[in-house]
Amino acid sequence: MREKILKVLRDYDLDEIKIGTLGSHSALNILKGAKDEGFETVCICRPKERIIYESFGVADEIIEVDDFKELLNDSFQDRLIKDNVILIPHGSFNAYLGQLNKIRVPFFGNRELMIWETDRFKQRKWLEMAGLRMPRSLKPEEIDGIAIVKYHGAMGGRGYFLVANRDDFYKKFEKLKAEGLVESLDDIEIQEYIVGANVYFSFFYSPMNERVELISIDRRYEAIDGIGRIPAEIQIKSGVFTSYTVIGNFPIVLRESLLAEALESAKAVVEVSKEIAYPGMVGPFCLETVFDDNAEMYVFEVSARIVAGTNVGVPISPYSYVLWGENMYMGRRIAREIRVAIEKDALGEIIY
């Protein structure tokens, strides 16, 4: 697949490269970063979201589609290829498209790793190969305390739920089956729930600089956070069923001593990525972690592309400023890498 993409790229006019993405998730971040680095931008969006990209003026061209799946059509892709577009993937590419290998338009990043990301069992294998501390993955009969149940794929936490014990799991799982949301245990992963502070690290691996860069840190603002406004006795009586749908994000500055393990973990994840999906990690990725009351870090997910939490780092975070000494955020960091690769005649090293 990569050879086919590189063949398409060889016909690109490197003086006329445009950066494009789907109008969703972190598009404002991506498109603004591209413009800050001097690129023309293309936003593929649905009618209901068009107002966003018109209002913020980050798109030089808006291509309106009824469904993001139109990107899978050969004629649509031919149009983007003719315009020398490089696509920047984000979570909506997995959530709404899925069939990434049907897209001939060059991607910034490694689409094979994005496919690994959507399978929680592959994700766990990747993180275990990197030697990271993780919450236990459980079978229903192994649930011996609070556990969290997750679906496969990029769903923004939608539908995730907690169970108090084994009986509670079976009760809730049967309800999901009855509602047609799951068919079998293969549709979910059950993880030990680590009580602690959730911390999301957004890194960037630069093939041009051969280094891992910490760009920003955030935590999520989720629907379940509203449960704290309901007194415990009412929660119990109402049987309220909460979920982890992500509504937004908050920036975090971490205790400096805790950064060492995060940076070492990120480097290990990058090294393993080279083994499982050549040429390995390119560009943004996120380690989703929780720190327990002993300040021990558990990694429970990896995202192999830009995450929406990086939006809190526009135009700058403490970490990107210390590293770059200028306004630098994930969207701009992506565009900077593309620009440098063009200057070095090395664009093929960052494209898949």
C-alpha positions as a printed Julia matrix, in Angstrom:
352×3 Matrix{Float64}:
   0.0     0.0    0.0
   2.75    2.43   0.92
   4.44    1.99  -2.48
   1.18    2.96  -4.2
   0.93    6.1   -2.07
   4.55    7.05  -2.77
   3.92    6.58  -6.5
   1.05    9.07  -6.26
   3.26   11.45  -4.29
   5.99   11.39  -6.97
   3.61   13.2   -9.34
   2.92   16.0   -6.85
   4.13   19.55  -7.51
   6.08   20.19  -4.3
   5.74   23.95  -4.77
   1.95   23.66  -4.72
   1.34   21.32  -1.78
  -1.97   21.86   0.0
  -2.95   20.5    3.4
  -6.41   19.07   3.86
  -8.5    17.28   6.45
 -12.05   16.39   7.4
 -14.0    19.24   9.02
 -14.28   17.64  12.45
 -12.35   16.77  15.62
  -9.18   18.94  15.41
  -9.57   20.55  11.97
  -9.31   24.13  13.28
  -6.0    23.19  14.91
  -4.69   21.44  11.76
  -5.8    24.05   9.24
  -4.64   27.04  11.28
  -1.25   25.35  11.74
  -0.97   24.8    7.99
  -1.74   28.44   7.26
   0.79   29.57   9.88
   3.4    27.58   7.94
   2.38   29.08   4.6
   0.28   26.25   3.08
  -3.04   26.54   1.31
  -5.73   24.54   3.06
  -8.67   22.33   2.07
 -11.5    21.42   4.44
 -13.87   18.56   3.59
 -16.99   19.12   5.67
 -20.67   18.33   5.97
 -23.32   21.09   5.65
 -24.01   21.22   9.4
 -20.35   21.95  10.22
 -19.62   24.36   7.35
 -20.39   27.38   9.55
 -17.42   26.51  11.81
 -14.79   26.7    9.1
 -16.35   29.71   7.41
 -16.51   31.54  10.76
 -12.84   30.97  11.64
 -11.44   31.52   8.15
  -8.9    28.69   8.28
  -9.89   26.99   5.01
  -8.88   28.38   1.62
 -11.25   25.88   0.04
 -14.28   24.17   1.58
 -15.53   21.04  -0.14
 -19.01   20.2    1.1
 -20.08   16.55   1.27
 -23.25   14.9    2.55
 -21.22   12.08   4.08
 -17.51   11.82   4.91
 -17.52    8.43   3.16
 -17.5    10.33  -0.14
 -13.74   10.55   0.45
 -13.62    6.82  -0.39
 -14.83    7.52  -3.97
 -12.11    7.39  -6.64
 -13.36   10.54  -8.39
 -13.23   12.51  -5.14
  -9.72   11.28  -4.43
  -8.62   12.15  -7.99
  -9.71   15.74  -7.35
  -7.58   15.96  -4.19
  -4.59   14.31  -5.86
  -4.8    16.75  -8.79
  -4.63   19.6   -6.26
  -1.51   18.14  -4.53
  -3.38   17.62  -1.25
  -1.76   15.88   1.7
  -4.39   14.69   4.18
  -3.89   15.01   7.93
  -5.83   12.19   9.62
  -7.55   12.55  12.99
 -10.02   10.55  15.04
 -12.92   11.12  12.65
 -11.05    9.26   9.9
 -11.32    6.12  12.03
 -14.78    6.88  13.39
 -16.49    7.76  10.09
 -14.38    6.17   7.34
 -12.62    3.11   8.72
 -11.4     1.85   5.34
  -8.2     3.88   5.36
  -6.41    1.62   2.89
  -8.96    2.56   0.22
  -7.67    6.13   0.25
  -4.96    6.8   -2.36
  -4.43   10.4   -1.29
  -1.12   10.72   0.63
  -1.5    10.82   4.43
   0.85   12.53   6.84
   1.57    9.75   9.3
   1.24    5.99   9.34
  -2.24    4.73   8.48
  -1.29    1.16   9.42
  -0.75    2.28  13.03
  -4.16    3.98  12.95
  -5.63    0.6   12.07
  -3.77   -0.94  15.04
  -5.28    1.78  17.21
  -8.85    0.75  16.4
  -8.33   -2.81  17.68
  -7.95   -2.81  21.47
  -6.28   -6.21  21.46
  -3.63   -5.02  18.99
  -3.26   -1.82  21.01
  -2.55   -3.83  24.15
   0.0    -5.97  22.31
   1.78   -2.81  21.12
   1.92   -1.3   24.6
   2.97   -4.58  26.21
   5.8    -4.96  23.67
   6.93   -1.48  24.75
   7.09   -2.72  28.35
   4.59   -0.22  29.75
   2.62   -0.6   32.97
  -1.03   -1.15  32.05
  -4.35   -1.85  33.76
  -5.18   -5.56  33.65
  -7.33   -6.75  30.76
 -10.11   -8.9   32.25
 -12.49  -11.64  31.27
 -15.95  -11.31  32.85
 -15.21  -14.06  35.37
 -12.0   -12.25  36.41
 -13.75   -9.02  37.46
 -12.9    -8.62  41.13
 -13.61   -4.93  41.68
 -14.39   -1.78  39.69
 -13.8    -2.25  35.96
 -14.38   -0.13  32.86
 -15.91   -1.52  29.68
 -14.82   -0.02  26.34
 -15.68   -0.5   22.68
 -13.23   -0.81  19.81
 -12.42    2.2   17.62
 -12.33    5.98  18.01
 -15.63    6.86  19.69
 -14.66    9.71  21.99
 -15.49    7.67  25.07
 -19.1     7.25  23.96
 -20.75    4.27  25.58
 -17.91    3.4   27.96
 -19.25    2.4   31.37
 -18.15    1.29  34.81
 -19.16   -1.89  36.58
 -18.91   -2.46  40.31
 -18.46   -6.23  40.16
 -19.03   -9.35  38.05
 -22.82   -9.4   38.53
 -23.09   -5.74  37.63
 -21.18   -6.42  34.4
 -23.47   -9.23  33.27
 -26.55   -7.14  34.03
 -25.31   -4.17  31.99
 -23.87   -6.3   29.19
 -27.17   -8.13  28.69
 -28.93   -4.77  28.5
 -26.51   -3.66  25.74
 -27.13   -6.89  23.83
 -30.89   -6.42  24.11
 -30.51   -2.9   22.69
 -28.39   -4.21  19.79
 -25.3    -2.24  20.8
 -23.09   -5.33  21.09
 -23.3    -8.9   19.85
 -20.6   -10.67  21.85
 -17.66  -10.18  24.19
 -15.47   -9.68  21.09
 -17.06   -6.23  20.71
 -15.65   -4.92  23.98
 -12.62   -4.82  26.22
 -12.9    -4.97  30.0
 -10.1    -3.2   31.88
  -9.27   -2.97  35.53
 -10.26    0.54  36.64
  -7.33    2.42  38.15
  -8.5     5.1   40.57
  -6.41    8.19  40.03
  -5.79   11.26  37.86
  -6.22   10.83  34.13
  -3.47   12.5   32.09
  -3.24   12.58  28.29
   0.22   13.18  26.79
   0.37   14.47  23.22
   3.71   13.68  21.61
   5.19   14.23  18.18
   7.75   11.93  16.61
   9.84   13.82  14.07
  11.63   11.72  11.44
  13.3    14.94  10.27
  14.82   15.61  13.73
  14.81   11.96  14.86
  13.32   12.83  18.23
  10.2    12.53  20.37
   8.71   15.9   21.36
   6.18   16.53  24.12
   3.79   19.13  22.71
   1.01   19.37  25.3
  -0.8    17.61  28.14
  -4.53   17.63  28.84
  -7.36   15.88  30.61
 -10.88   15.29  29.36
 -14.14   16.88  30.39
 -16.61   14.01  30.11
 -20.34   13.53  30.5
 -19.76   11.45  33.64
 -18.22   14.49  35.35
 -21.76   15.78  35.89
 -22.53   12.86  38.2
 -20.86   14.72  41.05
 -23.7    17.26  40.98
 -26.21   14.54  41.9
 -26.35   13.5   45.58
 -25.33    9.87  46.17
 -28.74    8.78  47.49
 -30.44   10.07  44.31
 -27.85    8.34  42.11
 -28.62    5.04  43.83
 -32.42    5.46  43.7
 -32.49    6.6   40.07
 -30.1     3.95  38.75
 -28.56    6.58  36.47
 -26.37    4.99  33.77
 -23.49    7.35  32.98
 -20.95    7.27  30.16
 -17.6     8.8   29.25
 -18.59   10.8   26.17
 -15.95   13.52  25.77
 -17.33   17.07  25.79
 -14.06   18.99  25.92
 -10.55   19.15  27.34
  -8.55   21.01  30.01
  -4.81   21.8   29.83
  -2.51   20.29  32.47
   0.96   21.12  33.73
   2.34   17.98  35.34
   4.7    17.64  38.29
   8.06   17.84  36.56
   9.41   14.67  38.18
   6.61   12.68  36.52
   7.67   13.65  33.01
  10.6    11.22  32.89
   8.48    8.05  32.79
   6.13    9.57  30.21
   9.01   10.5   27.9
  10.65    7.08  28.25
   7.31    5.41  27.54
   6.79    7.52  24.43
  10.24    6.56  23.1
   9.52    2.87  23.74
   6.19    3.12  21.89
   7.96    4.7   18.9
  10.63    1.99  18.81
   8.04   -0.8   18.85
   6.01    0.96  16.14
   8.95    0.45  13.76
   8.67   -3.3   14.34
   4.92   -3.64  13.9
   4.2    -1.18  11.04
   7.1     0.07   8.92
   8.31    2.84   8.89
   6.85    3.31  12.36
   5.42    6.35  14.07
   5.33    9.59  12.11
   4.04   12.79  13.67
   1.47   13.11  16.47
   0.47   10.42  18.92
  -1.08   10.31  22.37
  -0.48    8.16  25.43
  -3.59    8.04  27.58
  -2.62    7.43  31.18
  -3.76    7.46  34.78
  -1.61    8.17  37.85
  -2.64    6.4   41.03
  -2.2     7.74  44.58
   1.41    6.52  44.58
   2.02    8.61  41.43
   2.57    5.42  39.43
   1.67    5.81  35.76
  -0.54    3.29  33.93
  -0.96    3.58  30.16
  -4.39    2.42  29.03
  -4.54    3.55  25.4
  -2.45    4.86  22.53
  -3.73    7.01  19.66
  -1.54    7.03  16.56
  -2.56   10.47  15.25
  -3.5    13.92  16.48
  -6.03   13.87  19.35
  -8.61   16.54  20.15
  -6.88   17.25  23.45
  -4.12   19.05  21.54
  -6.63   21.83  20.86
  -5.9    23.16  24.37
  -2.33   23.83  23.21
  -3.25   26.4   20.55
  -1.24   28.59  20.1
   1.23   27.27  22.66
   1.69   25.07  25.72
   4.41   25.32  28.39
   6.11   22.27  26.89
   6.07   23.37  23.25
   7.32   26.81  24.3
  10.25   25.41  26.29
  11.16   23.23  23.3
  10.58   25.71  20.48
  10.67   29.2   22.02
   7.81   30.3   19.8
   4.13   29.66  19.24
   4.03   25.95  18.46
   1.05   23.63  18.66
   0.22   20.28  17.12
  -1.39   21.57  13.93
   1.54   23.86  13.26
   4.06   21.18  14.27
   2.59   18.87  11.63
   2.83   21.56   8.96
   6.39   22.47  10.03
   7.48   18.84   9.57
   5.93   18.75   6.11
   7.61   22.01   5.14
  11.03   20.83   6.36
  10.58   17.49   4.56
   9.82   19.34   1.31
  12.94   21.48   1.74
  15.05   18.35   2.35
  13.42   16.47  -0.55
  12.37   13.86   2.02
   8.58   14.06   1.84
   8.34   10.33   1.21
   9.74    9.63   4.68
   6.69   11.12   6.42
   3.93   10.01   4.06
   1.86    6.84   4.09
